[in-house]
PDB file of C-alpha atoms in Angstrom:
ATOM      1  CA  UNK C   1      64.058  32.927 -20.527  1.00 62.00           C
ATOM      2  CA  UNK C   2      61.054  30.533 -19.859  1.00 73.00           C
ATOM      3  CA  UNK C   3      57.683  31.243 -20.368  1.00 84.00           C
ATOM      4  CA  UNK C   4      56.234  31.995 -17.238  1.00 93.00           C
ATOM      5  CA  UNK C   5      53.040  29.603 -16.243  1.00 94.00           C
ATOM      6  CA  UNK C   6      51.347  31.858 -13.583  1.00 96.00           C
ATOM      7  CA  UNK C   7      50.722  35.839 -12.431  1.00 97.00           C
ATOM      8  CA  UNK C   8      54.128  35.499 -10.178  1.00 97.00           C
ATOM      9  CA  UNK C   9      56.258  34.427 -12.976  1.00 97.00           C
ATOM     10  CA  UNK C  10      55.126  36.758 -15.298  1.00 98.00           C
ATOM     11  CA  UNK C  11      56.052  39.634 -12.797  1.00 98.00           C
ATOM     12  CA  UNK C  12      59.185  38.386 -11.754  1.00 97.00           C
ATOM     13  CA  UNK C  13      60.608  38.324 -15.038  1.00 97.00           C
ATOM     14  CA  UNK C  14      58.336  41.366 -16.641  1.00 98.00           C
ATOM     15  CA  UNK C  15      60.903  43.741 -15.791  1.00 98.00           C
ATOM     16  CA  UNK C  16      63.986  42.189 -17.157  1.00 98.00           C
ATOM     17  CA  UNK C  17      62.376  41.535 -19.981  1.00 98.00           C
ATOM     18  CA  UNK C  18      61.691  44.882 -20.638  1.00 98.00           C
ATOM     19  CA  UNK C  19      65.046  46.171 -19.776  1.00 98.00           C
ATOM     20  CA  UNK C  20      66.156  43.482 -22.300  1.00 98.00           C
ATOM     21  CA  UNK C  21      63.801  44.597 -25.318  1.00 98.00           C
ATOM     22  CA  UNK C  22      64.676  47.969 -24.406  1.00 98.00           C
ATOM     23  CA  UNK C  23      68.662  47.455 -24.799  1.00 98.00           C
ATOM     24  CA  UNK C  24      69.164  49.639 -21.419  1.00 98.00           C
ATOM     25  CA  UNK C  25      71.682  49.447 -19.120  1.00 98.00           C
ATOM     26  CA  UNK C  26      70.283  48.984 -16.618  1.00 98.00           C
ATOM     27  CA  UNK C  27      66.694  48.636 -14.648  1.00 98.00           C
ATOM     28  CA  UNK C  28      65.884  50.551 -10.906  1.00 98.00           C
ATOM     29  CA  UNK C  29      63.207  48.314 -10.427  1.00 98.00           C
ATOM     30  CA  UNK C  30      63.806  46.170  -6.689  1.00 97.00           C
ATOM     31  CA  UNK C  31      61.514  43.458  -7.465  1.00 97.00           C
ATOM     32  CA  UNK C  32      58.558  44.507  -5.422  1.00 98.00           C
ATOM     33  CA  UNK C  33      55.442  44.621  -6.502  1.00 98.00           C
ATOM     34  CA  UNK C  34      52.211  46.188  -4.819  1.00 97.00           C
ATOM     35  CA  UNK C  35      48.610  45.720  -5.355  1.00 97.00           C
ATOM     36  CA  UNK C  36      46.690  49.067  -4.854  1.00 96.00           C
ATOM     37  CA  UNK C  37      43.262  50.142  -4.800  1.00 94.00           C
ATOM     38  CA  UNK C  38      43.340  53.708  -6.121  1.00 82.00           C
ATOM     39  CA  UNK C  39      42.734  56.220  -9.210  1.00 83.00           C
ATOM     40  CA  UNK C  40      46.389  54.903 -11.098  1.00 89.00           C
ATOM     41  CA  UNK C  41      46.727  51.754 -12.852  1.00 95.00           C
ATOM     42  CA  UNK C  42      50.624  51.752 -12.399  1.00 96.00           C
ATOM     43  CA  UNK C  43      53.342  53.804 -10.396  1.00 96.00           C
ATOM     44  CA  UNK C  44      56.838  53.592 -10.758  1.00 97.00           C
ATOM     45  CA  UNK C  45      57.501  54.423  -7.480  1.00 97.00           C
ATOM     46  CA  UNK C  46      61.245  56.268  -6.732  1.00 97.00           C
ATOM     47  CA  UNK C  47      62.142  53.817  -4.112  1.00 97.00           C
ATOM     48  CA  UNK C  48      62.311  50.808  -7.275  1.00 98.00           C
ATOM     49  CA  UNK C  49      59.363  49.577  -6.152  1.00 98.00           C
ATOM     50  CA  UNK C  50      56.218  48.824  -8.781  1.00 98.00           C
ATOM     51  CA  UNK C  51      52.678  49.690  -7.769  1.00 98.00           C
ATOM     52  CA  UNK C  52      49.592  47.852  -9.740  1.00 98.00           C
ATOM     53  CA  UNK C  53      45.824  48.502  -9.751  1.00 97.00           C
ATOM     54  CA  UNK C  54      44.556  44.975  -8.059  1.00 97.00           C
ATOM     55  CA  UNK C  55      41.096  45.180  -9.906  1.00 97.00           C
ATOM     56  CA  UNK C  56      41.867  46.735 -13.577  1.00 96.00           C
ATOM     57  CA  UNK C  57      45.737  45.408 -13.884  1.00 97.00           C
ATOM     58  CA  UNK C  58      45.990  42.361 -11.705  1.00 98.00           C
ATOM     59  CA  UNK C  59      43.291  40.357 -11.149  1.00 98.00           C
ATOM     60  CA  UNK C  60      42.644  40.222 -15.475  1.00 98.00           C
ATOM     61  CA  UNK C  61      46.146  38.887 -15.749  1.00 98.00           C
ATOM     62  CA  UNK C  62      45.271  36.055 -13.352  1.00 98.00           C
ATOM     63  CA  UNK C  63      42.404  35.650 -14.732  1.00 98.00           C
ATOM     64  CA  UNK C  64      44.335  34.588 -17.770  1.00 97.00           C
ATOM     65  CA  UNK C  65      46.614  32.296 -16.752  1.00 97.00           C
ATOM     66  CA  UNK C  66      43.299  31.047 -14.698  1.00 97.00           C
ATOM     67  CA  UNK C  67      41.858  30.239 -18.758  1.00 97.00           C
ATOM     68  CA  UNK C  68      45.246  29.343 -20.325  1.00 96.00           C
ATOM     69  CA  UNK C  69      44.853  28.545 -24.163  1.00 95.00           C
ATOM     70  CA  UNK C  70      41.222  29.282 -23.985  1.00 95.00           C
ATOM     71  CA  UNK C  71      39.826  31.225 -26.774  1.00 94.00           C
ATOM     72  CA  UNK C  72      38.287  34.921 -25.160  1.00 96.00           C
ATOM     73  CA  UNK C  73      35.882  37.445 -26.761  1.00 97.00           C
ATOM     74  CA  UNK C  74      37.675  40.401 -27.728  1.00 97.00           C
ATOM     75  CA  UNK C  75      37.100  42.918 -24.908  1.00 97.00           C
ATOM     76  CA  UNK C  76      38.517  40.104 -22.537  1.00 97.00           C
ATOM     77  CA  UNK C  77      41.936  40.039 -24.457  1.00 97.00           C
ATOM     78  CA  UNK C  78      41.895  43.671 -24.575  1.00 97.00           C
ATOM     79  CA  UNK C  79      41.759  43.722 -20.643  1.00 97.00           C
ATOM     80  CA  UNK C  80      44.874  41.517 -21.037  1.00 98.00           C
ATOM     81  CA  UNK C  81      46.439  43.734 -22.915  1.00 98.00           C
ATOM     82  CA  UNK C  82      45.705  47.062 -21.364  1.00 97.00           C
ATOM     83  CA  UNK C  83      47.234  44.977 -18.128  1.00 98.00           C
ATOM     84  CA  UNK C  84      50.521  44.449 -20.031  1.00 98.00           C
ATOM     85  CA  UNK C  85      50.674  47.551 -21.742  1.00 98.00           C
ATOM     86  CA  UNK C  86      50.532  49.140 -18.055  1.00 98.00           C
ATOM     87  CA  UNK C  87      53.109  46.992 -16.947  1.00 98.00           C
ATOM     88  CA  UNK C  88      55.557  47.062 -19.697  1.00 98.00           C
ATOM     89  CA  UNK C  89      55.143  51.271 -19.154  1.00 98.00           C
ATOM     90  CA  UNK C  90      55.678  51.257 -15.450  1.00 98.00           C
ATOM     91  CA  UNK C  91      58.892  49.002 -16.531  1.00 98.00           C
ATOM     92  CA  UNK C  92      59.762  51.764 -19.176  1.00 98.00           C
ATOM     93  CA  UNK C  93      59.722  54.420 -16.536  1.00 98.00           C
ATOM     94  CA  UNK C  94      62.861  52.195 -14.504  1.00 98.00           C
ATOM     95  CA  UNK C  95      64.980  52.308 -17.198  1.00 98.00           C
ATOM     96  CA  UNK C  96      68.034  53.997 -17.387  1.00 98.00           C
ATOM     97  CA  UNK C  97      71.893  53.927 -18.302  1.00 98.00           C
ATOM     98  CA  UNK C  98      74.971  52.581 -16.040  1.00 97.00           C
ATOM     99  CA  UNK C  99      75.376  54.405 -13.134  1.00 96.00           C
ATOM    100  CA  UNK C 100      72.118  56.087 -13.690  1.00 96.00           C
ATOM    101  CA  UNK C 101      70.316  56.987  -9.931  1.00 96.00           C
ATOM    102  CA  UNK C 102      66.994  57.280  -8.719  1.00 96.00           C
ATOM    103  CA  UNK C 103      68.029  60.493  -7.142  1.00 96.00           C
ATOM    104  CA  UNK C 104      69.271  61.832  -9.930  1.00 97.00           C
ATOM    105  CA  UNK C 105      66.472  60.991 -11.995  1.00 97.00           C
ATOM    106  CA  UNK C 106      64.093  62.606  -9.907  1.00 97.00           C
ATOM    107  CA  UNK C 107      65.289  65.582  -9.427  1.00 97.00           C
ATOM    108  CA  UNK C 108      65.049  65.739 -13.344  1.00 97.00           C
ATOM    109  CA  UNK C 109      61.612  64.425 -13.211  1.00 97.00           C
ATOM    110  CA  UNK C 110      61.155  67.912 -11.174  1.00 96.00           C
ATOM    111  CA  UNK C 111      62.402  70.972 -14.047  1.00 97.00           C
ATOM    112  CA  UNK C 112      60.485  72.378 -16.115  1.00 98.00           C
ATOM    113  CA  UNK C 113      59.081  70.100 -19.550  1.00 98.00           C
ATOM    114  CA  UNK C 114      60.541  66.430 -17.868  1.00 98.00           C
ATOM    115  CA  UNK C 115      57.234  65.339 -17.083  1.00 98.00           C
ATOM    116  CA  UNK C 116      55.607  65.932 -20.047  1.00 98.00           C
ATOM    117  CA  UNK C 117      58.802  64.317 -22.236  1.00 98.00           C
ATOM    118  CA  UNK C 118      59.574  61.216 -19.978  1.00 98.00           C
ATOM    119  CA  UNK C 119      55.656  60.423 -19.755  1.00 98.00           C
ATOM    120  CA  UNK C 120      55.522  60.849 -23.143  1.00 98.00           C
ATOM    121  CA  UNK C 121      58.529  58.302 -24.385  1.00 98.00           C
ATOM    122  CA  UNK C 122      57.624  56.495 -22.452  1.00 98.00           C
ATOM    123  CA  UNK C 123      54.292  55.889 -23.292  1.00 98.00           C
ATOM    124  CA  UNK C 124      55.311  55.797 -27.021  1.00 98.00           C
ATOM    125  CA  UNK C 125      57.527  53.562 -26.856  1.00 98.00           C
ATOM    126  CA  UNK C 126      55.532  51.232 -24.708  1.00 98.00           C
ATOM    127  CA  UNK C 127      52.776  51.425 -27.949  1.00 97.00           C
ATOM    128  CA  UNK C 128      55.498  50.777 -30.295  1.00 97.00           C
ATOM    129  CA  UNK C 129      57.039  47.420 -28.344  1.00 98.00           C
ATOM    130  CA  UNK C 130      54.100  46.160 -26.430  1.00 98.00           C
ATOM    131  CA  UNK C 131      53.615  43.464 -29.218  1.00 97.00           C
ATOM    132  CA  UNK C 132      56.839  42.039 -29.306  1.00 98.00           C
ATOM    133  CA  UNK C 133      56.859  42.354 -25.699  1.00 98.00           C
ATOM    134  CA  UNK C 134      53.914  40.129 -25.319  1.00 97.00           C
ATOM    135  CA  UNK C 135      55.661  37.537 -27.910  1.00 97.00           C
ATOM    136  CA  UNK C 136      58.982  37.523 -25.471  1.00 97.00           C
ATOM    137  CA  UNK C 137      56.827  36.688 -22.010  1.00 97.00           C
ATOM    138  CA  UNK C 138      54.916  34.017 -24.245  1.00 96.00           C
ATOM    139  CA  UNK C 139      51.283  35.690 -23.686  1.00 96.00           C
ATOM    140  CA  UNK C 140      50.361  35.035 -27.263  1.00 95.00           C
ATOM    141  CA  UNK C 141      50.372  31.102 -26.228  1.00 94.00           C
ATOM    142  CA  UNK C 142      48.330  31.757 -23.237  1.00 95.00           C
ATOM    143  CA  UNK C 143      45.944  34.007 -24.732  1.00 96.00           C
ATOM    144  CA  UNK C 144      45.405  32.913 -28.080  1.00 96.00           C
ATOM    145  CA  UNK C 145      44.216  35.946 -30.739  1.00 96.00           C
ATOM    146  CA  UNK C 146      45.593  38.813 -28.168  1.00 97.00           C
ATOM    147  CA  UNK C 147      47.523  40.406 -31.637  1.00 93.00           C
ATOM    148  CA  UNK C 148      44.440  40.886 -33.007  1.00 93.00           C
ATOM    149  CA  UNK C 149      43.109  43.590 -30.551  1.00 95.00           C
ATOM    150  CA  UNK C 150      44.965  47.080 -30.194  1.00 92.00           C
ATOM    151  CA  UNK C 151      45.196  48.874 -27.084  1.00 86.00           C
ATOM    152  CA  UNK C 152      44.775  52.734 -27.400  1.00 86.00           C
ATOM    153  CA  UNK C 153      47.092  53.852 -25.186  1.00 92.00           C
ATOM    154  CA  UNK C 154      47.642  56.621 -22.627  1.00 95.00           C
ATOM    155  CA  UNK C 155      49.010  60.730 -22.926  1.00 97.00           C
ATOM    156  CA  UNK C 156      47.122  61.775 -25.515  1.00 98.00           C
ATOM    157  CA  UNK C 157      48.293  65.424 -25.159  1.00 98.00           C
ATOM    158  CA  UNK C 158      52.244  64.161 -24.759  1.00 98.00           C
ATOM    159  CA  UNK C 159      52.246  61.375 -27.495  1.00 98.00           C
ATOM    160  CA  UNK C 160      51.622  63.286 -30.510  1.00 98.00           C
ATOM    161  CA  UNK C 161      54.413  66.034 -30.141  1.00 98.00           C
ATOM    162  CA  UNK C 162      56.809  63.500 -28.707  1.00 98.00           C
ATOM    163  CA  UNK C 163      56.653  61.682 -31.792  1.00 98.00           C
ATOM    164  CA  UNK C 164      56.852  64.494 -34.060  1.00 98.00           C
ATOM    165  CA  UNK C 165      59.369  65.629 -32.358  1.00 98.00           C
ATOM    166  CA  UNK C 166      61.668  62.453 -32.606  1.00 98.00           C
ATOM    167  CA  UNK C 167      60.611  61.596 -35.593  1.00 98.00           C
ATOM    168  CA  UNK C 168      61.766  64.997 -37.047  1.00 98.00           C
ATOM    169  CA  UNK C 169      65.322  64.348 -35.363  1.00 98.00           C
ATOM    170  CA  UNK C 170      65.747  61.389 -36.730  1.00 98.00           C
ATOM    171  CA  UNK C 171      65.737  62.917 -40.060  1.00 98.00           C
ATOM    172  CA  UNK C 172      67.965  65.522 -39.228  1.00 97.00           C
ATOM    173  CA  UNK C 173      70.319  62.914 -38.254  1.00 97.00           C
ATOM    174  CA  UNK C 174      70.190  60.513 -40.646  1.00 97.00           C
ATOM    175  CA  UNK C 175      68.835  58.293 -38.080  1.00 98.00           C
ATOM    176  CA  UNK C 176      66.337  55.035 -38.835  1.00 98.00           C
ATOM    177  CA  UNK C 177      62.695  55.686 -37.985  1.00 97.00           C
ATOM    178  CA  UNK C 178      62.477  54.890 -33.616  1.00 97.00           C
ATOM    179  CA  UNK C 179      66.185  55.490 -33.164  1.00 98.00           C
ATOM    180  CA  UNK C 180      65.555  58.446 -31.297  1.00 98.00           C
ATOM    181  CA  UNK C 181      62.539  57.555 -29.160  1.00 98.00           C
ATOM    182  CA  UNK C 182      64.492  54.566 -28.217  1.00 98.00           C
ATOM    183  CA  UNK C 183      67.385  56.180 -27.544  1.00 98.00           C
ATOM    184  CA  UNK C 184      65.247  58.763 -24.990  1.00 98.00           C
ATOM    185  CA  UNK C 185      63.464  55.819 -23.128  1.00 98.00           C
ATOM    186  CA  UNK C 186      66.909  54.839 -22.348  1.00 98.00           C
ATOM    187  CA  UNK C 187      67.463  57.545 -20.343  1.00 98.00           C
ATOM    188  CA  UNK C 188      66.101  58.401 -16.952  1.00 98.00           C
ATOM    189  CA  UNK C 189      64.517  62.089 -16.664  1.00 97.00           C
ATOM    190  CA  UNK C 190      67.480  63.489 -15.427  1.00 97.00           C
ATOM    191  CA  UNK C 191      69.326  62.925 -19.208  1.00 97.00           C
ATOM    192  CA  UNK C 192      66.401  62.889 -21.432  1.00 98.00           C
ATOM    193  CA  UNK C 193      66.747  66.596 -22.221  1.00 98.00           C
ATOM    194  CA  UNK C 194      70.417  66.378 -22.377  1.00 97.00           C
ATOM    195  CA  UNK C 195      70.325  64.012 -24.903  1.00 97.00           C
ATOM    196  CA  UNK C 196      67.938  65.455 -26.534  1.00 97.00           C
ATOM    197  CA  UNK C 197      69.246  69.186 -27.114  1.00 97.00           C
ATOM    198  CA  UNK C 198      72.592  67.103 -28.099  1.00 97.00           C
ATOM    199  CA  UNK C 199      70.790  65.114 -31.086  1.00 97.00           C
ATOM    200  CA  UNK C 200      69.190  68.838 -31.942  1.00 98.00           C
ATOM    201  CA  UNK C 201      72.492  70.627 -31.808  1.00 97.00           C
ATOM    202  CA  UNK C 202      74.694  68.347 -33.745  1.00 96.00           C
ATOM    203  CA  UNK C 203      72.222  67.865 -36.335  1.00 97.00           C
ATOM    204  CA  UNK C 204      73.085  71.690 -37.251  1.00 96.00           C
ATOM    205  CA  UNK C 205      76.400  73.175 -38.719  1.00 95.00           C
ATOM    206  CA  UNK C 206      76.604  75.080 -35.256  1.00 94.00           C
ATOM    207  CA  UNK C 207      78.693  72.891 -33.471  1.00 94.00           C
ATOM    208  CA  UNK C 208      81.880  74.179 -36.097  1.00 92.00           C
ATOM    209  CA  UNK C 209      80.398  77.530 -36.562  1.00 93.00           C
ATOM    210  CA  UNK C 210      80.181  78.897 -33.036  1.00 91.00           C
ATOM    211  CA  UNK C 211      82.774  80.513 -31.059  1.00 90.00           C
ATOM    212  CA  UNK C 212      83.431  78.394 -27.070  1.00 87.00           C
ATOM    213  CA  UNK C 213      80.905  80.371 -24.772  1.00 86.00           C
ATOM    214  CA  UNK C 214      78.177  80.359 -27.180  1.00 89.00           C
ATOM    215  CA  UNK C 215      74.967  80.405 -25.729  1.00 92.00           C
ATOM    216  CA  UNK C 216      72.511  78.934 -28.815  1.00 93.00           C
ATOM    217  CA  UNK C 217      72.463  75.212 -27.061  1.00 94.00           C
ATOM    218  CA  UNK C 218      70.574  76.602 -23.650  1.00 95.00           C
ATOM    219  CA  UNK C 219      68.613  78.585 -25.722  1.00 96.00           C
ATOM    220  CA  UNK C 220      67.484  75.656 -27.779  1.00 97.00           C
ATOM    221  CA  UNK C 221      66.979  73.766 -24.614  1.00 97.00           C
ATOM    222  CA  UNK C 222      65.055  76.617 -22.699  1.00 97.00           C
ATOM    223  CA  UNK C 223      62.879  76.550 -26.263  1.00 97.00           C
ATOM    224  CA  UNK C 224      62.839  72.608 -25.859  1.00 98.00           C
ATOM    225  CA  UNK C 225      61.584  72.718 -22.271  1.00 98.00           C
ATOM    226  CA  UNK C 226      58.836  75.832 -22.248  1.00 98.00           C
ATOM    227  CA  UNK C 227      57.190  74.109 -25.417  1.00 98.00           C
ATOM    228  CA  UNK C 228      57.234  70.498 -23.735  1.00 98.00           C
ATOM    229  CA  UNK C 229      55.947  72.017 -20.642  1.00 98.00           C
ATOM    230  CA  UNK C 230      52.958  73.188 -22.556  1.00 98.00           C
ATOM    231  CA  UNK C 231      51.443  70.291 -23.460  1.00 98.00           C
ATOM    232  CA  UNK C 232      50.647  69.939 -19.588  1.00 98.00           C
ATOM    233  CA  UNK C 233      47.335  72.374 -20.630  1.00 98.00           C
ATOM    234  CA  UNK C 234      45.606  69.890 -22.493  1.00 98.00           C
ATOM    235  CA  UNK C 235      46.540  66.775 -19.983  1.00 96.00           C
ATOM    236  CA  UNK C 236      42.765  66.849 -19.013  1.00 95.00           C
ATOM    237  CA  UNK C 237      41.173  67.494 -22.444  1.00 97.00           C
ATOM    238  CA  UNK C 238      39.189  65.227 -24.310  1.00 97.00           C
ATOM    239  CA  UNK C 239      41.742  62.812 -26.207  1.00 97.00           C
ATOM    240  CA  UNK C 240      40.824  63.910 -29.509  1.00 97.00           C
ATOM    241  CA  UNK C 241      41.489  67.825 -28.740  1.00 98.00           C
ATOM    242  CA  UNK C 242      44.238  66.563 -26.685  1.00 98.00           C
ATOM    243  CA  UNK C 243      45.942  64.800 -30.010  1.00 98.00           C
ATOM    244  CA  UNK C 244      45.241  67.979 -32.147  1.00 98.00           C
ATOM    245  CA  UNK C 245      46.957  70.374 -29.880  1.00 98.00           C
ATOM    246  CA  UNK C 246      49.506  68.155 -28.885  1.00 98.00           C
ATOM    247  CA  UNK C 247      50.837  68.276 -32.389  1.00 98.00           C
ATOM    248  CA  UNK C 248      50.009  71.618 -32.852  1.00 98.00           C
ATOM    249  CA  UNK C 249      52.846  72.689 -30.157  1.00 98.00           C
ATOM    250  CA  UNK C 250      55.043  70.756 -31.200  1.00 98.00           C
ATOM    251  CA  UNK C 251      54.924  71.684 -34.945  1.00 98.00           C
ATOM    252  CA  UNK C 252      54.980  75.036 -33.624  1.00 98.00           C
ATOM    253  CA  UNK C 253      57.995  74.498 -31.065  1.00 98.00           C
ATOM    254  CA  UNK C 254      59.824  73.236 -34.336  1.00 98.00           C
ATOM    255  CA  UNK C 255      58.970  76.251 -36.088  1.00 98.00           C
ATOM    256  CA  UNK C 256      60.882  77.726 -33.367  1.00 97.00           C
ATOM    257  CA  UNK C 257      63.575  75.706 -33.104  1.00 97.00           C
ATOM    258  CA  UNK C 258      64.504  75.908 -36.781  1.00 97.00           C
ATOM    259  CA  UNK C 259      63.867  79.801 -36.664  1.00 96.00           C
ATOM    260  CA  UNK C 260      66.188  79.916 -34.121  1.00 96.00           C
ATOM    261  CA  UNK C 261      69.424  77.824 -35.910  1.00 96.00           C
ATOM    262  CA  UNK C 262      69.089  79.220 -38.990  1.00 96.00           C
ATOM    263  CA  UNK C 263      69.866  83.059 -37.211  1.00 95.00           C
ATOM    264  CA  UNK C 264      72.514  80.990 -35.366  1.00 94.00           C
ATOM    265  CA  UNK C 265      73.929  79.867 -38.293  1.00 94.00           C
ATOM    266  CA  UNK C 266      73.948  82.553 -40.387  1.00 93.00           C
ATOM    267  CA  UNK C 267      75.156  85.035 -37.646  1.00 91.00           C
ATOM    268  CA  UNK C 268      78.332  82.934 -36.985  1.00 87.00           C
ATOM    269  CA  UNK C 269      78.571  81.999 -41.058  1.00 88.00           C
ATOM    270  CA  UNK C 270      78.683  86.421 -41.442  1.00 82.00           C
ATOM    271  CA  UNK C 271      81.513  86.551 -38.245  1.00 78.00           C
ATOM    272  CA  UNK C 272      83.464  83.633 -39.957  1.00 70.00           C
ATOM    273  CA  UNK C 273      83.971  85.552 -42.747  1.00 64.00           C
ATOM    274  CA  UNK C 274      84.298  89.020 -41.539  1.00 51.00           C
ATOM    275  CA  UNK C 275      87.199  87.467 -39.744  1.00 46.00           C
ATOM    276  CA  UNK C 276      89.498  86.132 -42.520  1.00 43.00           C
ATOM    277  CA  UNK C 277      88.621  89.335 -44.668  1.00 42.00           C
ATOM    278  CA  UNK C 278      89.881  88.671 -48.359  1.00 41.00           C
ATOM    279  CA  UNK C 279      93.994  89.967 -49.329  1.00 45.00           C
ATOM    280  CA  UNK C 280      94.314  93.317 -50.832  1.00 44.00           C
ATOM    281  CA  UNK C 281      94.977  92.888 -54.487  1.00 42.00           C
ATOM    282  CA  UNK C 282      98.936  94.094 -55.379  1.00 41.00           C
ATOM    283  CA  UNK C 283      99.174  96.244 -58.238  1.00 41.00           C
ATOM    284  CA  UNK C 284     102.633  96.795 -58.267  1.00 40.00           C
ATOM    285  CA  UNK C 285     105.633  94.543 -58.441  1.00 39.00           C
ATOM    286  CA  UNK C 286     106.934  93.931 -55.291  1.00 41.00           C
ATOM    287  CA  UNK C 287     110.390  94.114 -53.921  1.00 39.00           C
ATOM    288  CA  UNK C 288     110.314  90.531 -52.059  1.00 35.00           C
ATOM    289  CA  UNK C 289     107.722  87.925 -52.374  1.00 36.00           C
ATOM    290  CA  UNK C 290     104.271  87.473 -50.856  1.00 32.00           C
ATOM    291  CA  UNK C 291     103.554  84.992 -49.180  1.00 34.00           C
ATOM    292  CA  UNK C 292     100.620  82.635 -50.548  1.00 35.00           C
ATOM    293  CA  UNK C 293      97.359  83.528 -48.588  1.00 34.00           C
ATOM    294  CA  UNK C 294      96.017  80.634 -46.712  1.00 33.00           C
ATOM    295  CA  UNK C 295      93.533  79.201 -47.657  1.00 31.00           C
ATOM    296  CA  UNK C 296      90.708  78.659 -45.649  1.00 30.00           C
ATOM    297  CA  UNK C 297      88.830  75.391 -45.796  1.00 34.00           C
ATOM    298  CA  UNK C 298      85.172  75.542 -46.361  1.00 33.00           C
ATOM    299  CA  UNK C 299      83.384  75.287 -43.368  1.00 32.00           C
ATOM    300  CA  UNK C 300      81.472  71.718 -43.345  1.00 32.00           C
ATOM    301  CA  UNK C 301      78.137  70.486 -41.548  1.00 28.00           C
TER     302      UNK C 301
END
């Protein structure tokens, strides 16, 4: 992919680029772009269409390519890269796997705790990637020194607890560091929960313990979704509260979560073994031979 040499290149290859550096499927953006005038910087609108702030997204971008290779005090390059960072979100938020709709997605985007997750991968892994993302569309040529300024970033109150939460299922899994933040931003809102309550559930010993009808996965996910939800309180906090609480839930919502496997587990461990109770012992010599208990293998997580 070239390096685009103006403000229309770089958007009409911005969003492939991020489906590409994503690894998703597949993208529901349509190519459209709007300028706007309002409170938002960005909106990924449902009908595929992508929505920019003309004054604080577009018009520093042209500005730019305006000054290619020019050297730029740093709060110049950090409007460039606030500009990106918006765009490469907005990009995020189109994602999705084959087959994946718009539809579909939001109608997902509408129960309870998807708001609060999707903005939140998506904003994380917008922080994580927005370097290399710069590096793929070439930026770092045009703006010379832009890696040296850091953008803060958005969703203070949904960040933090998305990131403890992934990171703490990666561990359970075995997984490297990102895998399942990644994995999540992948998704539209529609299967961001459903992967996620999967990854939860199968990290556990549950998923050969419990009987067919067990109800501990929608209770995990009902405990997923009312703790996600609550980070919604602090949306209009001050950043730094916002940051403290937002891990505070979600260290709490794992509290829960674990609380709530291990009485899982050991309830169906106890019914496992009440139900292959141990042969009685034979004390006397009996008239035809027993036959050999089987032996029962040892259940495995």
């Amino acid at each position: 992919m070239s390096t685009p040499e103006s403000l229309g290149e770089l958007l009409t290859i911005s969003g492939e680029t991020a489906r590409e550096l994503a690894g998703a499927d597949q993208s529901a953006w349509n190519g459209g772009v709007v300028a706007t005038s309002s409170a938002m910087l960005g909106l990924a609108h449902w009908d595929g269409t992508l929505y920019l702030d003309r004054e604080a997204i577009l018009e520093p971008l042209q500005h730019l390519y305006e000054h290619a290779g020019e050297y730029h005090a740093p709060p110049v390059l950090l409007a460039y890269k606030e500009s990106l960072a918006t765009i490469l979100h907005e990009h995020a938020h189109f994602l999705g796997p084959s087959g994946a709709s718009q539809d579909a997605a939001r109608e997902g985007f509408l129960k309870l705790g998807s708001r609060e997750l999707e903005e939140g991968v998506t904003e994380a892994w917008a922080q994580d990637h927005l370097d290399e993302y710069i590096h793929r569309l070439g930026i770092d040529k045009v703006a010379p020194g832009i890696d040296s300024v850091s953008s803060g970033g958005y969703y203070p109150a949904f960040v933090p607890a998305v990131r403890d939460l992934t990171t703490d299922l990666d561990a359970r899994n075995g997984y490297p560091p990102g895998h399942t933040l990644a994995t999540l931003n992948r998704q539209t809102a529609a299967g961001q929960f459903p992967v996620l309550v999967d990854s939860l559930y199968n990290s556990t010993r549950l998923p050969t313990l419990e009987p067919p009808g067990a109800t501990t996965r929608s209770t995990l996910e009902s405990l997923l979704r009312t703790g996600v939800s609550h980070l919604a309180t602090y949306e209009l906090t001050s950043p730094n509260e916002a940051t403290t609480k937002s891990h505070l839930i979600a260290q709490n919502l794992l509290t829960h979560l674990n609380q709530q496997i291990h009485t899982a587990e050991s309830t169906y461990t106890a019914l496992s073994g009440l139900a292959t109770p141990r042969p009685t012992a034979v004390t006397s010599t009996p008239t035809t031979p027993l036959r050999p208990p089987t032996r029962i293998p040892e259940l495995t997580r």
